[in-house]
Short mmCIF file of C-alpha atoms in Angstrom, two decimals:
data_model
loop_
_atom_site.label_atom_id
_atom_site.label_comp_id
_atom_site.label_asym_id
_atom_site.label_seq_id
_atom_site.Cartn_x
_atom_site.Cartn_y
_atom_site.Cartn_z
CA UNK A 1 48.19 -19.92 71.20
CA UNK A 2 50.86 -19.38 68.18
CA UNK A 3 48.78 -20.89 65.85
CA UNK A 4 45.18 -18.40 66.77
CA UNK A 5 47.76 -15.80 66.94
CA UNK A 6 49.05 -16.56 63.42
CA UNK A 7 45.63 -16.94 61.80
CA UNK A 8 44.90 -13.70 63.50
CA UNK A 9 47.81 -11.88 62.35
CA UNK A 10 47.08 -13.21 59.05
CA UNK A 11 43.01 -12.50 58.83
CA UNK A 12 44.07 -8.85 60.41
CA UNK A 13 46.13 -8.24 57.47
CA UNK A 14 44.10 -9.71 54.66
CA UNK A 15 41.32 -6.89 56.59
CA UNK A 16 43.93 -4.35 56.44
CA UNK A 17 44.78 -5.16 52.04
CA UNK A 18 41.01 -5.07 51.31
CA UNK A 19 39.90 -1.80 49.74
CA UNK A 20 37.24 0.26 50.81
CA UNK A 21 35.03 1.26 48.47
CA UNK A 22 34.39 5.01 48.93
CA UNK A 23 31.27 6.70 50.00
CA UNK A 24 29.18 8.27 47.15
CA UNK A 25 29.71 11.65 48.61
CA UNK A 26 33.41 11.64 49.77
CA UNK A 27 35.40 14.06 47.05
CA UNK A 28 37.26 12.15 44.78
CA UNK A 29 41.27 12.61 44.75
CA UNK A 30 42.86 12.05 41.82
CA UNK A 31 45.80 9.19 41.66
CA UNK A 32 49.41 9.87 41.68
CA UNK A 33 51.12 10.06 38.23
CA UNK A 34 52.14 6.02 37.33
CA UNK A 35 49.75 4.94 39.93
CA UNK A 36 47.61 1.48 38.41
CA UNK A 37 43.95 1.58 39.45
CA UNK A 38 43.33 -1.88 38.10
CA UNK A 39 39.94 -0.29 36.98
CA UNK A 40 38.49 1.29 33.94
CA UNK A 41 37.40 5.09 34.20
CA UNK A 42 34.13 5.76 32.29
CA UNK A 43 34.35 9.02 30.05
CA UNK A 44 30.98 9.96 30.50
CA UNK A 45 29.18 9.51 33.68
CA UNK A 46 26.75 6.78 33.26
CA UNK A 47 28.38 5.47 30.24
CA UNK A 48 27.18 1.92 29.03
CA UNK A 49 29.00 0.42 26.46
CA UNK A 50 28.06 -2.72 24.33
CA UNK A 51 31.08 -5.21 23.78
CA UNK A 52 31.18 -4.71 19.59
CA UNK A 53 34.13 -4.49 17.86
CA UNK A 54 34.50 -0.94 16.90
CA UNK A 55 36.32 -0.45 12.71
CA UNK A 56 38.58 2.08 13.80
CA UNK A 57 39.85 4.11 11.20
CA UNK A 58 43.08 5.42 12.72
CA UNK A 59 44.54 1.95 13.72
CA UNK A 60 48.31 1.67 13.67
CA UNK A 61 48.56 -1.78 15.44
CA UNK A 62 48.93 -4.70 12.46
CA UNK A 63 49.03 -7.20 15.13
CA UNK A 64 45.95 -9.70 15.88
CA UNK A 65 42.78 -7.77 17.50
CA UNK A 66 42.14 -8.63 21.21
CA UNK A 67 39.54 -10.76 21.99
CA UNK A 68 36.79 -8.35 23.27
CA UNK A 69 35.64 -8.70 26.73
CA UNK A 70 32.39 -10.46 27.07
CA UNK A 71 30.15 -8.83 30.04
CA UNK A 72 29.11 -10.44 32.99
CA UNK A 73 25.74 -12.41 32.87
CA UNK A 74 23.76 -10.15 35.15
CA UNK A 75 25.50 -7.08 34.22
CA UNK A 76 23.20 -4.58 32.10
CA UNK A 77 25.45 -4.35 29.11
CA UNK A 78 24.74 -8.08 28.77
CA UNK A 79 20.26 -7.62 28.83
CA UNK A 80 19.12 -7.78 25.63
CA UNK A 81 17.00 -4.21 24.49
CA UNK A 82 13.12 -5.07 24.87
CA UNK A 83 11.17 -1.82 23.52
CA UNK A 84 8.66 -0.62 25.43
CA UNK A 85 5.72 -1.19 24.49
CA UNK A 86 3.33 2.00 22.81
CA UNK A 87 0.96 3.54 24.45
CA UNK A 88 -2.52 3.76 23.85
CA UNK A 89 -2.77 6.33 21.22
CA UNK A 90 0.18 5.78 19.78
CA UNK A 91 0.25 5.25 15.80
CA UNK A 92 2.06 2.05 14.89
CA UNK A 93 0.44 1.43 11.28
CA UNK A 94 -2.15 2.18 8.75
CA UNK A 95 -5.45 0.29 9.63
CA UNK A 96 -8.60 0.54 7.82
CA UNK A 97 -11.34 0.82 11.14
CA UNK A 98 -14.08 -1.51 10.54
CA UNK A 99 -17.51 -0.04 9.91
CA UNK A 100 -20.88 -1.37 8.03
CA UNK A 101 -20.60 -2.50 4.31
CA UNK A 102 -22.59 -0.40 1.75
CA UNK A 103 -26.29 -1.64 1.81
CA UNK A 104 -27.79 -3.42 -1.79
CA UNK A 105 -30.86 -4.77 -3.00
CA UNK A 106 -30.20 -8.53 -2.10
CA UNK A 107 -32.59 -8.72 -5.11
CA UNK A 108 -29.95 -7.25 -7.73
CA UNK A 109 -27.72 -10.17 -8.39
CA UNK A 110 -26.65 -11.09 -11.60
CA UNK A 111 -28.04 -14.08 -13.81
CA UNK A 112 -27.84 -14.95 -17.41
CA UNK A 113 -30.71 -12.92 -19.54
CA UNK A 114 -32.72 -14.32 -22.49
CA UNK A 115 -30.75 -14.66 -25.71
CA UNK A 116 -30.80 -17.03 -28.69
CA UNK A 117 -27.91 -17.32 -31.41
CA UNK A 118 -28.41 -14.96 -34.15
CA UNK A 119 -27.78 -17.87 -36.94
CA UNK A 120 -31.04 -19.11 -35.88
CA UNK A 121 -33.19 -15.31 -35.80
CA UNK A 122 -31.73 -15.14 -39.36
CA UNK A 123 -33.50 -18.46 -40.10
CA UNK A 124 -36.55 -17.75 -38.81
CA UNK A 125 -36.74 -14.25 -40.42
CA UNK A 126 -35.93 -15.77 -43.76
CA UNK A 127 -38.29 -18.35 -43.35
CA UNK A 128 -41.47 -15.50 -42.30
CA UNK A 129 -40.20 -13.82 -45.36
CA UNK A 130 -40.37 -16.79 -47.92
CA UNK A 131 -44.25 -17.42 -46.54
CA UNK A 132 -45.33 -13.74 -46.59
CA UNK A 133 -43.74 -14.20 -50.43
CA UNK A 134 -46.09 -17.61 -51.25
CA UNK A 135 -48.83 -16.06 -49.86
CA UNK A 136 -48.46 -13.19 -52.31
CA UNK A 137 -47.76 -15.33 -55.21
CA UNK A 138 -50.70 -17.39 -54.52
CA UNK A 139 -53.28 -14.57 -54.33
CA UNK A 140 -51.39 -12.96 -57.31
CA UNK A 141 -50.61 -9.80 -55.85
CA UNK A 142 -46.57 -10.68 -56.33
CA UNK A 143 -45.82 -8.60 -58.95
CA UNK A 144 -45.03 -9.90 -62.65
CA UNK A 145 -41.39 -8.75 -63.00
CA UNK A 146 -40.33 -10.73 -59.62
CA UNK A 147 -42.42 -13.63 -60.81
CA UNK A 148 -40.65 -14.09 -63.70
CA UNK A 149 -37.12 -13.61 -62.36
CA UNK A 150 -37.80 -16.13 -59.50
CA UNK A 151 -39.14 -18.61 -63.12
CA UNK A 152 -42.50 -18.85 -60.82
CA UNK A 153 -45.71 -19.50 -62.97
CA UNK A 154 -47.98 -16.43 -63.07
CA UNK A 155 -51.48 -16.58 -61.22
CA UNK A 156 -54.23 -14.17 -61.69
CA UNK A 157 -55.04 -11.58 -58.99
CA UNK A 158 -58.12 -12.57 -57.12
CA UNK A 159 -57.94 -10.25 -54.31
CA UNK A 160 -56.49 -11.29 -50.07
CA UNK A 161 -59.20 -12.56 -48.37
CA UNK A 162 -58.87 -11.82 -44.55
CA UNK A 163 -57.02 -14.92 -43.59
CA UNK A 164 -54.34 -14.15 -45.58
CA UNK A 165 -54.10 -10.68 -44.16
CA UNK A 166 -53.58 -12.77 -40.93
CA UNK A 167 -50.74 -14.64 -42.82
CA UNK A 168 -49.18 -12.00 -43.80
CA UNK A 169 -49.23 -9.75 -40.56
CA UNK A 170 -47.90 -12.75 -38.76
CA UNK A 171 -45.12 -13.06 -40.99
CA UNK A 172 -44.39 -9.72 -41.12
CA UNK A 173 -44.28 -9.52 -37.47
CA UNK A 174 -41.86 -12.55 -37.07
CA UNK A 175 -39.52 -11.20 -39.67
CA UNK A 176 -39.36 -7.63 -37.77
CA UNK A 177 -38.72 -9.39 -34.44
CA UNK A 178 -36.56 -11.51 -35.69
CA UNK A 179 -33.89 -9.37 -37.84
CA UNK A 180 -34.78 -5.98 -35.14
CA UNK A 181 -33.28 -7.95 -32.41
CA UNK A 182 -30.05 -9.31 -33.90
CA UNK A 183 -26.78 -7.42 -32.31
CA UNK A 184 -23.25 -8.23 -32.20
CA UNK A 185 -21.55 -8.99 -28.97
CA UNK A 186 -18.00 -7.65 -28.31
CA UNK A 187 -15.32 -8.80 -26.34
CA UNK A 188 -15.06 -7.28 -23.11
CA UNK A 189 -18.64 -5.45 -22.61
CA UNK A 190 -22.40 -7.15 -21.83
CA UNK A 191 -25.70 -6.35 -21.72
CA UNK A 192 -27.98 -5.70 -18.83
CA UNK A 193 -31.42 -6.46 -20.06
CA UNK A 194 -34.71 -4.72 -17.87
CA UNK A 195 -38.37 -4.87 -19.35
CA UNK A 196 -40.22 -1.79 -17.90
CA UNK A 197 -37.59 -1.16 -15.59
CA UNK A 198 -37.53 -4.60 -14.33
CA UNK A 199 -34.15 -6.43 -14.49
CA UNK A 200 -34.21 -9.80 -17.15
CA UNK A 201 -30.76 -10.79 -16.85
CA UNK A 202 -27.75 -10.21 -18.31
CA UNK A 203 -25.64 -11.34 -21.80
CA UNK A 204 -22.39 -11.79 -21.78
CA UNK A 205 -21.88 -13.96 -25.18
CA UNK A 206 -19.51 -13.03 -28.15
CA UNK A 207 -20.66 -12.77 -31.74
CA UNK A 208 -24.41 -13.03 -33.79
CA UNK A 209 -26.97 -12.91 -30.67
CA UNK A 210 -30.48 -12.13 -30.46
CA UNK A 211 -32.26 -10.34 -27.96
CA UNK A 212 -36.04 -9.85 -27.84
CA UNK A 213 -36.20 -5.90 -28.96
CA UNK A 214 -38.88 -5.41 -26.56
CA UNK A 215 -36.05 -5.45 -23.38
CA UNK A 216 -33.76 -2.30 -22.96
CA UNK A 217 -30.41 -3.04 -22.99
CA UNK A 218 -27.69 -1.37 -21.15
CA UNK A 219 -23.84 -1.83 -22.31
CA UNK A 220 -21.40 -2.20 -19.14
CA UNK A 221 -17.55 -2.47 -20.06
CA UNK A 222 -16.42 -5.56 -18.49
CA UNK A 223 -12.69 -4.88 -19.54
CA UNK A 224 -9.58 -4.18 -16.75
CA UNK A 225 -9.99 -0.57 -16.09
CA UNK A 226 -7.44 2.07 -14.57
CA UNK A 227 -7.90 5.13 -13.10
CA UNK A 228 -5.54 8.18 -12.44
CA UNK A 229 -6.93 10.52 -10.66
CA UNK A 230 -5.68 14.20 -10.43
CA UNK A 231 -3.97 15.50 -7.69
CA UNK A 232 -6.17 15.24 -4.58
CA UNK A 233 -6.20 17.48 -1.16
CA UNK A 234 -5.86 15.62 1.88
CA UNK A 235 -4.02 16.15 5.22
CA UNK A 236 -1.44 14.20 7.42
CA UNK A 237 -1.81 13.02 11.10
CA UNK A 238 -0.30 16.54 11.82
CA UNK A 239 -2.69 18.53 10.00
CA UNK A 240 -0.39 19.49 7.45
CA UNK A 241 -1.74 20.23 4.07
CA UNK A 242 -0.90 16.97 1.18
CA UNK A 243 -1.59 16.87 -2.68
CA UNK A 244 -1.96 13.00 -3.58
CA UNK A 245 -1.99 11.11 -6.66
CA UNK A 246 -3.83 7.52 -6.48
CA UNK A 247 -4.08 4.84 -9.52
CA UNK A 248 -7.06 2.44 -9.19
CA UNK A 249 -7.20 -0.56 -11.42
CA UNK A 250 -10.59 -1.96 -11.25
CA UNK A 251 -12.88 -3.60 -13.04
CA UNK A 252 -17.10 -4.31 -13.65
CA UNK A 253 -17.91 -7.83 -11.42
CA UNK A 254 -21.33 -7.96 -11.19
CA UNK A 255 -23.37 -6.12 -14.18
CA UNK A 256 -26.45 -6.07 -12.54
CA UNK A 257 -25.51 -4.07 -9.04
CA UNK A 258 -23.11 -1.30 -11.24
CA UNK A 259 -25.78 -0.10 -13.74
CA UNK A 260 -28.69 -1.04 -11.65
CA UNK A 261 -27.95 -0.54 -7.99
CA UNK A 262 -25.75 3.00 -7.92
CA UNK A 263 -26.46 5.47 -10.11
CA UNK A 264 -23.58 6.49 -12.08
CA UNK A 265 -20.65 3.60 -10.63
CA UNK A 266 -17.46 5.44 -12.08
CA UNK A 267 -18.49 8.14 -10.25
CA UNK A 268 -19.60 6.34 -7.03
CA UNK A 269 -15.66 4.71 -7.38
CA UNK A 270 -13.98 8.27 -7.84
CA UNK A 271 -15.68 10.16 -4.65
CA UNK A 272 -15.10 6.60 -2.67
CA UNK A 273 -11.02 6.63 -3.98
CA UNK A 274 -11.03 10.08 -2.76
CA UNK A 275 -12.89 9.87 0.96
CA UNK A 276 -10.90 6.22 1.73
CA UNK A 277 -7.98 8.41 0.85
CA UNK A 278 -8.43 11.36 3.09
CA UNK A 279 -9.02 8.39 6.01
CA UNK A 280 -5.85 6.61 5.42
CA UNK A 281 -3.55 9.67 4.98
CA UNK A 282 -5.03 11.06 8.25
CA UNK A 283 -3.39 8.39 10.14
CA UNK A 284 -0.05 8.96 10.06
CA UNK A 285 2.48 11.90 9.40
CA UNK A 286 3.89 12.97 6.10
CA UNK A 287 7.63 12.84 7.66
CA UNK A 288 9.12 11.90 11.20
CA UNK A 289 11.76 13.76 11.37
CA UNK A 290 13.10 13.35 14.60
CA UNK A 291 11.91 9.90 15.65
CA UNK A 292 12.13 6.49 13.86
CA UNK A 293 8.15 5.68 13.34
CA UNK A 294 5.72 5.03 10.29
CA UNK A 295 5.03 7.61 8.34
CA UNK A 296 3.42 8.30 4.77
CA UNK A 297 6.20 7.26 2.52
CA UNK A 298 5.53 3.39 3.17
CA UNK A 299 4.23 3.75 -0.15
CA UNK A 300 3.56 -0.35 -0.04
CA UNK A 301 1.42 -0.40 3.44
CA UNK A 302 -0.30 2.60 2.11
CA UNK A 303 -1.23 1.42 -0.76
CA UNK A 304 -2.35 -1.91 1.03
CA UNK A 305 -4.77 -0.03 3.36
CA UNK A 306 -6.19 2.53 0.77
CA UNK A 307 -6.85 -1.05 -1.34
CA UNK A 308 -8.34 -2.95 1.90
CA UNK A 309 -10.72 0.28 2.32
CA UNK A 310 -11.97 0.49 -1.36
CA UNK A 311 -12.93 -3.43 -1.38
CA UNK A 312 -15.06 -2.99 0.88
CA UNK A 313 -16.88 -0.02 -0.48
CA UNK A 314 -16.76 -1.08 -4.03
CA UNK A 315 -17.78 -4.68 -3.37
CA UNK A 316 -21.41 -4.21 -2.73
CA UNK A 317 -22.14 -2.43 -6.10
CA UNK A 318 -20.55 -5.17 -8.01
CA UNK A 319 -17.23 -3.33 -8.43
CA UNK A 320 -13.96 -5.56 -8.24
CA UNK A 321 -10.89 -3.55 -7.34
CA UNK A 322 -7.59 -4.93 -7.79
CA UNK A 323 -5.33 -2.17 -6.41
CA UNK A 324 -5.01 1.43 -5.09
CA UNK A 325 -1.81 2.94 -4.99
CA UNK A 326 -0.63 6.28 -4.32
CA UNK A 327 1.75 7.16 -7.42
CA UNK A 328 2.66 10.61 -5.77
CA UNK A 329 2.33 11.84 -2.31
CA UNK A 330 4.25 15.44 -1.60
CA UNK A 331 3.23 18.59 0.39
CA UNK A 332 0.58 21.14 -0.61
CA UNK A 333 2.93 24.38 -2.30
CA UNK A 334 1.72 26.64 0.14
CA UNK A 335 3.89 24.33 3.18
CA UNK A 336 6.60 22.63 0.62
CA UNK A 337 9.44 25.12 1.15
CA UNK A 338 9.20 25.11 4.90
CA UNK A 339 8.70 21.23 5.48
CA UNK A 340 11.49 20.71 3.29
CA UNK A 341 13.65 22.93 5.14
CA UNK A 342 12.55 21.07 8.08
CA UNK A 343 13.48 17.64 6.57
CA UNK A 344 16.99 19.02 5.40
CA UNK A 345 17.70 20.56 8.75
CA UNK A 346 16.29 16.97 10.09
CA UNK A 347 18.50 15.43 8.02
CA UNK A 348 21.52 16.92 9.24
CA UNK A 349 21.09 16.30 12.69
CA UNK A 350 20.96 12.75 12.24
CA UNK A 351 23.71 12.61 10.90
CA UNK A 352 25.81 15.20 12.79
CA UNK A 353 24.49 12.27 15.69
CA UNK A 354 25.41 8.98 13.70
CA UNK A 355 28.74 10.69 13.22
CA UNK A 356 29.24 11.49 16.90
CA UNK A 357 28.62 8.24 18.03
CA UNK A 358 30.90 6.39 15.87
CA UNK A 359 33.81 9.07 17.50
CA UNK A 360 32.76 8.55 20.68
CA UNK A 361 32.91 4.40 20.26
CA UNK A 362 36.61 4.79 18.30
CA UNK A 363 37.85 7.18 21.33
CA UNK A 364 36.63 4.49 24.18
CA UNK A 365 37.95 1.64 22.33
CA UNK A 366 41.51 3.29 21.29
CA UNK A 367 41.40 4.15 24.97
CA UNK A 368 40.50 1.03 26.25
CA UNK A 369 43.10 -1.06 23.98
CA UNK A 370 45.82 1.33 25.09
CA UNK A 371 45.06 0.84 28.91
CA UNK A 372 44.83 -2.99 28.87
CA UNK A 373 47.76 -3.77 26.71
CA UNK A 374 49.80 -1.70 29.22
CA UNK A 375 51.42 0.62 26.74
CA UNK A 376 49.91 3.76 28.70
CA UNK A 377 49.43 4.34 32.41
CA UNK A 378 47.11 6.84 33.05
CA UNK A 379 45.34 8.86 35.78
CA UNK A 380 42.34 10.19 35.34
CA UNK A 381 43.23 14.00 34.28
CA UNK A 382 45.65 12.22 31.86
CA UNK A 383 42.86 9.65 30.94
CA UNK A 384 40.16 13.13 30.08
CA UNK A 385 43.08 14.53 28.25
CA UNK A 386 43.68 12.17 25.81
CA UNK A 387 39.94 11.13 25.61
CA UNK A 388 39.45 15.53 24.65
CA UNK A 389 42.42 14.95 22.02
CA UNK A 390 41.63 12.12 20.57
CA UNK A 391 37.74 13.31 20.41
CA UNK A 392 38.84 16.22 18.31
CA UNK A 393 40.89 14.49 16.06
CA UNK A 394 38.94 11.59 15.30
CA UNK A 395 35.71 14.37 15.03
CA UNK A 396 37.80 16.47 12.92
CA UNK A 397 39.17 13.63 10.30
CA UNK A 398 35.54 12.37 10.16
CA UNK A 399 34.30 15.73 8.88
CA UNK A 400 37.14 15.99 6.63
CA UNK A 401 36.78 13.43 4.74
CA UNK A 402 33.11 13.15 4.53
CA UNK A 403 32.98 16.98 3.40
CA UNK A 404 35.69 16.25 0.96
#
């Protein structure tokens, strides 16, 4: 009997030292001045703080820092942040959307064209001329003054009989085709050959070349090109009116499909530069100013989308493009003044909010050190006092010196 009434007296009074919590609704009373709590007040209702060390700049303490108190496992301050993930419409980058490639004559490819050196059209022109010249001398019809500077004996003129004629003409003829279709190649540019408007090839070699004079030839610059274009209209995601400056570097490919399959190719690349750009830029906004999300002045993933686009626009009429870059991107002058208003007053707001947050953290851990060290006992009008004194002066020292 003493020893049930013992354990009862003693499991009566452990039930009588365990504290209630109170019910959510029951009005809160505040605790008498000295009183110890043995808990920590939050400042702000709902208040979750992350356990990282704070750099305080009013710290008056030069003994070591307090280990900071590592949160529970299953407590939320201790759940890593997982963003949510976007919704359906939401922008997250510049893509190019996928659509058809430009449609070509499968037939316009380019292949090597017809073309001898010109060391050996010289020969053969030389050669025509030296027979048309015997032929002459040995009918006598070369005159006297060249026969004796070439030391040739003379012959009597006995007329050109009809084969002769046919000597002649033929020599002619090979000496026309042969020096009439000599041409010098240059570095950097080739020829795209067509006989009555069918495509022959194309020449690409440096130098003496000859090319039958019958074929048309067509020069194409084959050297690294680059384009700057002026400024350019365009709007943002928002609508918002954009003047954009793009450099293309490019270059000719295939020689065939740019002077044969578009009409006019540094055209066809400028109006292509121009609608790829009005797609990209319509993506995303010029400025987010109060949000952290892509926007226009990724210069680098614009640049890489624009460049994505062109390729496969340019491609198909033999057009290699190496980049497309937006040197410039700014607002149209009738909006500039009032989006850069916006951005200023944008601006300021973050950091009136970066600057609130760091006084907030310094007054919670000055609190917080002060409470568990023991140097201060506080209730909790004390506890909203100091945190409202400390708030102003920390706010107040911040703006000093940052204005100063």
């Amino acid at each position: 009997m003493t020893q049930r009434k013992t354990e009862g007296t003693t499991e009566g009074n452990t039930r009588m030292h365990t504290p209630t919590p109170p019910a959510p609704d029951a009005p809160r009373t505040p605790a008498p001045a000295g009183a110890d709590t043995g808990r920590r007040v939050a400042v702000i209702r709902n208040e979750n703080t992350a356990a990282i060390p704070v750099h305080l700049l009013f710290r008056d303490d030069t003994g070591p820092v307090p280990a900071v108190p590592v949160p529970a496992p299953d407590s939320p301050a201790a759940r890593p942040f997982v963003r949510p993930p976007q919704q359906a419409g939401a922008r997250s980058a510049v893509a190019a959307p996928a659509r058809p490639a430009t449609p070509v004559d499968p037939g316009i490819v380019e292949r090597p064209g017809p073309v001898v050196t010109g060391g050996a059209a010289v020969a053969a022109g030389l050669l025509a001329l030296a027979g048309c010249g015997a032929v002459l001398w040995w009918t006598g019809a070369l005159p006297r003054a060249l026969t004796a500077l070439l030391h040739l004996p003379g012959r009597p003129y006995q007329g050109i009989r009809l084969e002769q004629w046919a000597l002649l003409t033929l020599g002619v003829s090979v000496a026309v085709l042969a020096f009439g279709g000599l041409g010098r190649g240059r570095v950097g540019f080739a020829w795209v050959l067509s006989l009555f408007g069918d495509y022959r090839g194309s020449v690409r070699r440096t130098g003496l070349v000859w090319i039958s004079p019958l074929l048309l030839r067509r020069r194409v610059d084959l050297r690294l090109r680059h384009w700057r274009s002026e400024p350019m209209e365009a709007v943002d995601a928002n609508g918002t009116a954009l003047r954009v400056v793009v450099l293309v570097v490019w270059r000719i490919r295939d020689t065939a499909r740019a002077a044969l399959a578009v009409a006019d190719h540094e055209q066809y690349l400028r109006q292509q530069v121009e609608a790829a750009m009005a797609r990209v830029l319509s993506q995303l906004p010029a400025d987010a100013f109060h949000e952290d999300a892509p926007t226009l002045r990724n210069a680098e993933a614009v640049g890489d989308a624009l460049t994505r686009m062109l390729k496969s626009e340019t491609e198909p009429v033999g057009i290699e493009l190496y980049s497309a870059q937006p040197t410039r991107i700014e607002y149209a002058p009738e909006v500039a003044a009032a989006m850069r208003r916006r951005r200023v007053a944008a601006i300021d707001a973050r950091h009136r909010d970066a600057v609130l947050t760091s006084v907030v953290d310094a007054v919670d851990d000055t609190v917080h050190r002060l409470t568990s060290r023991g140097l201060v006992e506080l209730d909790a009008y004390e506890r909203k006092a100091l945190v409202k004194d400390l708030t102003v002066a920390f706010y107040t020292g911040r703006g000093a010196g940052e204005g100063g």
